[in-house]
Amino acid sequence: MSLNRVLIAPARYVQGPNVIANLKEHTDKLGDKVIIALSAGAKKRLEATINASYGDVKPTYHVFNGECSKTEINRLAEVIKAENFNVVCSLGGGKAHDLAKAAAYYTKRSVVIIPTIASSDAPCSALSVIYTDDGAFEEYLFLPRNPDLVLVDTAVIAKAPVRTLVAGMGDALATYFEARASKQKDCTTCAGGVATITGQALARLCYDTLLSDSVKAKLSAEAGVPSQALEAIVEANTLLSGIGFESGGLGAAHAVHNGLTVLEESHAYLHGEKVAFGVMTHLFMENAPMEEIETVANYCLSVGLPIALGDIGMCNVSDEDLMRVAAAAAAPTDTAVNMPFHVSAETVFAAIKAADAYGRMKHSQH
Ligand SMILES: [Zn+2]
């Protein structure tokens, strides 16, 4: 049986400095009763700007407790139904977006995602990650469609912590290599088919953009301004990587990330930081050409992304603990099985050790 080629994406993507100041213009295309899920901190920072855009009829703000749990999803869904909101927005980081996507899905409303950091490729996806009330991972909720609008204000992102932007580069760095591996095996992607040539091309464009513009973008963020390079990297981190992972396929880099979360030491590091080390491991698992490994490692060093275990708090990790990481990464339910060769806990373990040795060598030369 041959699978169909499938590509999914948000219905509309808008990016630029100060786009939040015109939020009403964008939500008017979808409905007239707007609720915005956000943290107390985000509300404090952006409420006045948003209210100015709406004039007399202000949107309603729904402050959530910081967790995308079933309790919080139900609480938001009840408010949406009781007051018949027809546009559900989220403003902030990943958990606010996961919450809005899930509540909008259960109440069949339009959803608008407004990221205030560019730390991962989650905003564009048709996926919510659900946690318990205590913040432990519970399940993935695969949604029937992507957000109706993703609105990215680069003036806001330029002033966000620079570390979040760099972590987004780490998440985006995985996209091309994972899509390339998935294609070699003709895997089914999150989009529910095999990758289109479009999805593959966007994944490649994501990598090329990172290589050409990351250092300039990081400097712009340090200066707090949305330069053209920052615009390019925000788009790569959010849109290219978002479509690239979802419609291009995942591989060992994210499986290694997921494995690393088994160890407490990794919890102080951002998703994309762990993914960057996952990319190095992925390349060693593939026995990628030395030239490519050098390019990726030099790239990581140029922006400050991890290339060795010590960079993610695991200087003294034992082989027993690393084997637990490797076993989790090689689980049949994770995405290392998308690699175009057999992956066992032993092969993941070997690749982690080899990538770490190489990363330490690079650090000693630097
Ligand atoms: Zn990711």
Coordinates of C-alpha atoms and ligand atoms in Angstrom, one line a residue:
M1 CA 0.0 0.0 0.0
S2 CA 1.4 3.4 -0.8
L3 CA 0.7 6.3 1.5
N4 CA -0.6 9.7 0.5
R5 CA 1.6 12.7 0.7
V6 CA 0.2 15.1 3.3
L7 CA 1.1 18.6 4.4
I8 CA -0.6 20.6 7.1
A9 CA -0.1 24.1 8.3
P10 CA -1.8 27.0 10.1
A11 CA -4.5 28.7 8.0
R12 CA -2.8 32.1 8.3
Y13 CA 0.6 33.2 9.6
V14 CA 1.4 36.9 10.4
Q15 CA 4.8 38.1 11.6
G16 CA 6.2 41.6 12.2
P17 CA 7.1 44.2 14.8
N18 CA 4.1 45.5 16.8
V19 CA 1.5 43.2 15.2
I20 CA -0.1 42.8 18.6
A21 CA -1.1 46.5 18.5
N22 CA -3.4 45.5 15.6
L23 CA -4.8 42.3 17.1
K24 CA -8.4 43.3 16.6
E25 CA -7.9 43.6 12.8
H26 CA -6.8 40.0 12.8
T27 CA -9.3 38.5 15.2
D28 CA -12.2 40.3 13.4
K29 CA -11.6 37.9 10.5
L30 CA -12.6 35.0 12.7
G31 CA -15.2 36.3 15.1
D32 CA -16.3 39.2 17.4
K33 CA -16.2 37.7 20.9
V34 CA -12.6 37.2 21.9
I35 CA -11.1 35.5 25.0
I36 CA -7.3 35.5 25.6
A37 CA -5.7 32.8 27.7
L38 CA -2.4 34.0 29.3
S39 CA -0.3 34.2 32.4
A40 CA -0.6 37.0 34.9
G41 CA 2.8 38.3 33.8
A42 CA 1.9 38.4 30.1
K43 CA -1.4 40.2 31.0
K44 CA 0.5 42.8 32.9
R45 CA 2.9 43.4 30.0
L46 CA 0.5 43.5 27.1
E47 CA -3.1 44.2 28.3
A48 CA -2.9 48.0 27.7
T49 CA -1.6 47.5 24.1
I50 CA -4.3 45.0 23.3
N51 CA -7.1 47.0 24.8
A52 CA -6.0 50.0 22.8
S53 CA -6.5 47.9 19.6
Y54 CA -10.1 46.9 20.6
G55 CA -11.5 50.3 21.5
D56 CA -14.8 50.1 23.4
V57 CA -15.4 46.3 23.2
K58 CA -12.4 44.8 25.1
P59 CA -11.5 41.2 24.9
T60 CA -11.8 39.0 28.0
Y61 CA -8.6 37.9 29.7
H62 CA -8.4 34.4 31.2
V63 CA -5.5 34.0 33.5
F64 CA -4.5 30.3 33.8
N65 CA -2.4 28.7 36.5
G66 CA 0.6 28.0 34.2
E67 CA -0.2 24.3 33.5
C68 CA -2.0 22.8 30.5
S69 CA -3.9 20.2 32.5
K70 CA -7.3 18.7 32.0
T71 CA -8.6 20.7 34.9
E72 CA -7.4 24.0 33.3
I73 CA -8.7 22.9 29.8
N74 CA -12.2 22.2 31.3
R75 CA -12.1 25.5 33.2
L76 CA -11.4 27.5 30.0
A77 CA -13.9 25.5 28.0
E78 CA -16.7 26.2 30.5
V79 CA -16.0 29.9 30.3
I80 CA -16.0 29.8 26.5
K81 CA -19.4 28.0 26.4
A82 CA -21.0 30.0 29.2
E83 CA -20.3 33.4 27.5
N84 CA -20.2 32.1 23.9
F85 CA -16.8 33.4 22.9
N86 CA -16.1 32.6 19.3
V87 CA -12.3 33.3 19.1
V88 CA -9.9 31.7 21.6
C89 CA -6.5 33.3 21.7
S90 CA -3.4 32.4 23.7
L91 CA -0.6 34.8 24.5
G92 CA 2.7 33.7 25.9
G93 CA 4.7 30.4 25.8
G94 CA 4.0 26.8 25.0
K95 CA 1.6 25.9 27.8
A96 CA -0.8 28.8 27.1
H97 CA -0.9 27.7 23.5
D98 CA -1.5 24.0 24.3
L99 CA -4.4 25.1 26.6
A100 CA -6.1 27.4 24.0
K101 CA -5.7 24.8 21.2
A102 CA -7.3 22.1 23.4
A103 CA -10.1 24.2 24.8
A104 CA -10.9 25.6 21.3
Y105 CA -11.0 22.1 19.9
Y106 CA -13.4 20.8 22.6
T107 CA -15.7 23.8 22.1
K108 CA -15.3 23.9 18.3
R109 CA -14.1 27.6 18.2
S110 CA -11.4 29.4 16.2
V111 CA -8.0 29.5 17.8
V112 CA -5.3 32.2 17.5
I113 CA -1.8 31.6 18.8
I114 CA 0.3 34.6 19.8
P115 CA 3.8 33.5 20.9
T116 CA 5.8 36.0 23.0
I117 CA 9.0 33.9 22.7
A118 CA 10.5 31.9 19.8
S119 CA 11.7 29.0 21.9
S120 CA 10.2 26.1 20.0
D121 CA 8.2 25.1 16.9
A122 CA 5.0 24.3 18.8
P123 CA 2.9 27.4 17.9
C124 CA 2.0 26.3 14.4
S125 CA 1.2 22.6 15.1
A126 CA -2.0 20.7 15.4
L127 CA -0.9 19.2 18.7
S128 CA -1.4 19.9 22.4
V129 CA 0.7 18.5 25.1
I130 CA -1.4 17.7 28.2
Y131 CA 0.2 17.6 31.7
T132 CA -1.2 16.5 35.1
D133 CA -2.1 19.2 37.6
D134 CA 1.4 18.6 39.1
G135 CA 3.1 19.3 35.8
A136 CA 4.1 15.8 34.7
F137 CA 3.6 14.8 31.1
E138 CA 0.3 13.0 30.6
E139 CA -0.5 12.7 26.8
Y140 CA -0.4 14.2 23.4
L141 CA -3.7 15.4 22.0
F142 CA -3.5 15.3 18.2
L143 CA -6.0 17.9 16.8
P144 CA -7.9 17.7 13.5
R145 CA -6.6 21.0 12.3
N146 CA -3.8 23.6 12.8
P147 CA -4.4 27.0 14.4
D148 CA -6.6 29.4 12.4
L149 CA -4.0 32.1 12.9
V150 CA -0.5 32.3 14.3
L151 CA 0.5 36.0 15.1
V152 CA 4.1 36.6 15.9
D153 CA 5.1 40.1 17.2
T154 CA 8.9 40.4 16.6
A155 CA 9.2 43.6 18.7
V156 CA 8.0 41.6 21.7
I157 CA 10.2 38.6 20.8
A158 CA 13.3 40.8 20.4
K159 CA 12.9 41.9 24.0
A160 CA 12.4 38.3 25.4
P161 CA 15.3 36.5 27.1
V162 CA 17.9 35.7 24.4
R163 CA 18.3 32.2 25.8
T164 CA 14.7 31.4 24.6
L165 CA 15.5 32.5 21.0
V166 CA 18.7 30.3 21.0
A167 CA 16.8 27.4 22.4
G168 CA 14.3 27.8 19.5
M169 CA 17.3 27.6 17.1
G170 CA 18.2 24.2 18.8
D171 CA 14.7 22.9 18.2
A172 CA 14.8 24.2 14.6
L173 CA 18.2 22.6 14.0
A174 CA 16.7 19.1 14.4
T175 CA 14.0 19.7 11.7
Y176 CA 16.1 19.1 8.6
F177 CA 18.0 16.1 9.9
E178 CA 14.9 14.4 11.3
A179 CA 12.9 15.0 8.1
R180 CA 15.9 13.7 6.0
A181 CA 15.9 10.4 8.1
S182 CA 12.2 10.1 8.0
K183 CA 12.2 10.5 4.2
Q184 CA 14.8 7.7 3.8
K185 CA 12.5 5.4 5.6
D186 CA 9.3 6.9 4.0
C187 CA 7.8 7.2 7.5
T188 CA 4.3 8.5 8.3
T189 CA 4.7 12.0 9.7
C190 CA 2.5 13.7 12.4
A191 CA 0.5 15.0 9.4
G192 CA -0.7 11.5 8.7
G193 CA 1.0 10.6 5.5
V194 CA 4.5 10.6 3.9
A195 CA 6.3 13.9 3.5
T196 CA 5.6 16.1 0.5
I197 CA 8.6 17.5 -1.4
T198 CA 7.3 20.8 -0.1
G199 CA 7.7 19.7 3.5
Q200 CA 11.2 18.4 2.8
A201 CA 12.1 21.7 1.1
L202 CA 10.8 23.8 4.0
A203 CA 12.9 21.6 6.4
R204 CA 16.0 22.3 4.3
L205 CA 15.3 26.0 4.1
C206 CA 14.9 26.0 7.9
Y207 CA 18.5 24.6 8.3
D208 CA 20.0 27.0 5.6
T209 CA 18.3 30.0 7.3
L210 CA 19.8 28.9 10.7
L211 CA 23.3 28.7 9.3
S212 CA 23.1 32.0 7.5
D213 CA 21.3 34.2 10.1
S214 CA 21.5 32.9 13.7
V215 CA 24.5 34.8 14.9
K216 CA 23.1 38.1 13.5
A217 CA 19.7 37.3 15.0
K218 CA 21.2 36.6 18.4
L219 CA 23.1 39.9 18.4
S220 CA 19.8 41.7 17.4
A221 CA 18.0 40.1 20.3
E222 CA 20.8 41.1 22.6
A223 CA 20.3 44.6 21.4
G224 CA 16.5 44.2 21.8
V225 CA 15.7 45.0 18.1
P226 CA 13.9 43.1 15.4
S227 CA 16.4 43.2 12.5
Q228 CA 15.9 41.4 9.2
A229 CA 18.1 38.5 10.5
L230 CA 15.9 38.2 13.7
E231 CA 12.8 38.2 11.5
A232 CA 14.3 35.3 9.4
I233 CA 15.2 33.3 12.5
V234 CA 11.9 33.8 14.2
E235 CA 10.3 32.5 11.0
A236 CA 12.7 29.6 10.9
N237 CA 12.1 28.7 14.6
T238 CA 8.3 29.0 14.4
L239 CA 7.0 28.5 10.9
L240 CA 9.6 26.6 8.9
S241 CA 10.4 24.3 11.8
G242 CA 6.8 23.9 12.7
I243 CA 5.7 22.8 9.3
G244 CA 9.0 20.9 8.9
F245 CA 8.7 18.7 11.9
E246 CA 4.9 18.1 11.5
S247 CA 4.9 17.4 7.8
G248 CA 8.5 16.3 7.3
G249 CA 8.9 13.8 10.1
L250 CA 10.7 13.3 13.4
G251 CA 13.7 11.1 14.2
A252 CA 16.4 10.4 16.8
A253 CA 17.1 13.9 17.9
H254 CA 13.7 14.4 19.6
A255 CA 13.7 10.8 20.9
V256 CA 17.1 11.5 22.6
H257 CA 15.6 14.7 24.0
N258 CA 12.7 12.7 25.4
G259 CA 15.1 10.2 26.8
L260 CA 17.2 12.9 28.5
T261 CA 14.1 14.1 30.4
V262 CA 14.2 10.9 32.4
L263 CA 17.2 12.4 34.3
E264 CA 16.5 15.1 36.8
E265 CA 19.7 17.0 35.8
S266 CA 18.1 17.9 32.4
H267 CA 15.1 19.7 33.8
A268 CA 16.9 23.0 34.2
Y269 CA 17.5 23.1 30.4
L270 CA 15.0 24.2 27.7
H271 CA 13.5 21.9 25.2
G272 CA 15.6 23.2 22.3
E273 CA 18.8 23.0 24.3
K274 CA 18.4 19.3 24.9
V275 CA 17.3 18.8 21.3
A276 CA 20.6 20.4 20.1
F277 CA 22.5 17.6 21.9
G278 CA 20.0 15.2 20.4
V279 CA 20.9 16.4 16.9
M280 CA 24.6 15.7 17.6
T281 CA 23.6 12.2 18.8
H282 CA 21.4 11.7 15.7
L283 CA 24.3 12.6 13.4
F284 CA 26.6 10.1 15.2
M285 CA 23.9 7.4 15.0
E286 CA 23.7 8.0 11.2
N287 CA 27.5 8.1 10.9
A288 CA 27.0 11.3 9.1
P289 CA 30.0 12.7 7.1
M290 CA 32.6 14.4 9.3
E291 CA 32.2 17.6 7.4
E292 CA 28.5 17.8 8.3
I293 CA 29.1 17.0 12.0
E294 CA 31.8 19.8 12.0
T295 CA 29.3 22.3 10.4
V296 CA 26.6 21.5 13.0
A297 CA 29.0 21.6 16.0
N298 CA 30.6 24.9 14.9
Y299 CA 27.1 26.3 14.4
C300 CA 26.1 25.3 17.9
L301 CA 29.3 26.8 19.4
S302 CA 28.6 30.0 17.4
V303 CA 25.3 30.6 19.2
G304 CA 26.0 28.8 22.5
L305 CA 23.9 25.6 22.0
P306 CA 24.9 22.4 23.8
I307 CA 27.1 19.9 22.0
A308 CA 28.2 17.8 25.0
L309 CA 26.5 16.2 28.1
G310 CA 28.3 18.7 30.4
D311 CA 26.5 21.5 28.6
I312 CA 23.1 20.2 29.8
G313 CA 24.1 19.6 33.4
M314 CA 25.4 16.0 32.9
C315 CA 29.1 16.2 33.5
N316 CA 29.2 13.2 35.8
V317 CA 26.3 11.1 34.5
S318 CA 26.8 7.3 35.0
D319 CA 26.6 4.7 32.2
E320 CA 23.7 3.2 34.1
D321 CA 21.8 6.5 33.9
L322 CA 22.7 7.0 30.2
M323 CA 21.5 3.5 29.5
R324 CA 18.1 4.5 31.0
V325 CA 18.1 7.6 28.7
A326 CA 19.0 5.4 25.7
A327 CA 16.3 2.8 26.5
A328 CA 13.7 5.5 26.7
A329 CA 14.8 7.0 23.4
A330 CA 14.8 3.7 21.7
A331 CA 11.3 2.8 22.9
P332 CA 9.0 1.7 20.0
T333 CA 6.5 4.5 20.9
D334 CA 9.2 7.2 20.4
T335 CA 10.5 8.5 17.1
A336 CA 14.0 7.0 17.0
V337 CA 12.2 4.1 15.2
N338 CA 11.8 6.5 12.2
M339 CA 15.6 6.2 11.6
P340 CA 16.3 4.2 8.4
F341 CA 18.1 1.4 10.2
H342 CA 17.5 -0.7 13.3
V343 CA 17.7 1.4 16.6
S344 CA 18.3 -0.4 19.9
A345 CA 19.1 1.1 23.3
E346 CA 22.7 0.0 22.7
T347 CA 23.0 1.9 19.5
V348 CA 21.5 5.1 21.1
F349 CA 23.9 4.7 24.1
A350 CA 26.9 4.4 21.8
A351 CA 25.9 7.4 19.8
I352 CA 25.3 9.5 22.9
K353 CA 28.8 8.6 24.2
A354 CA 30.5 9.2 20.9
A355 CA 28.7 12.6 20.4
D356 CA 29.7 13.6 23.9
A357 CA 33.3 12.6 23.4
Y358 CA 33.4 14.7 20.2
G359 CA 31.6 17.6 21.9
R360 CA 34.2 17.6 24.7
M361 CA 37.0 17.5 22.1
K362 CA 35.5 20.5 20.3
H363 CA 35.2 22.4 23.6
S364 CA 38.9 21.7 24.4
Q365 CA 39.9 23.1 21.1
H366 CA 37.8 26.2 21.5
Ligands
ZN1 ZN 10.9 20.2 19.4

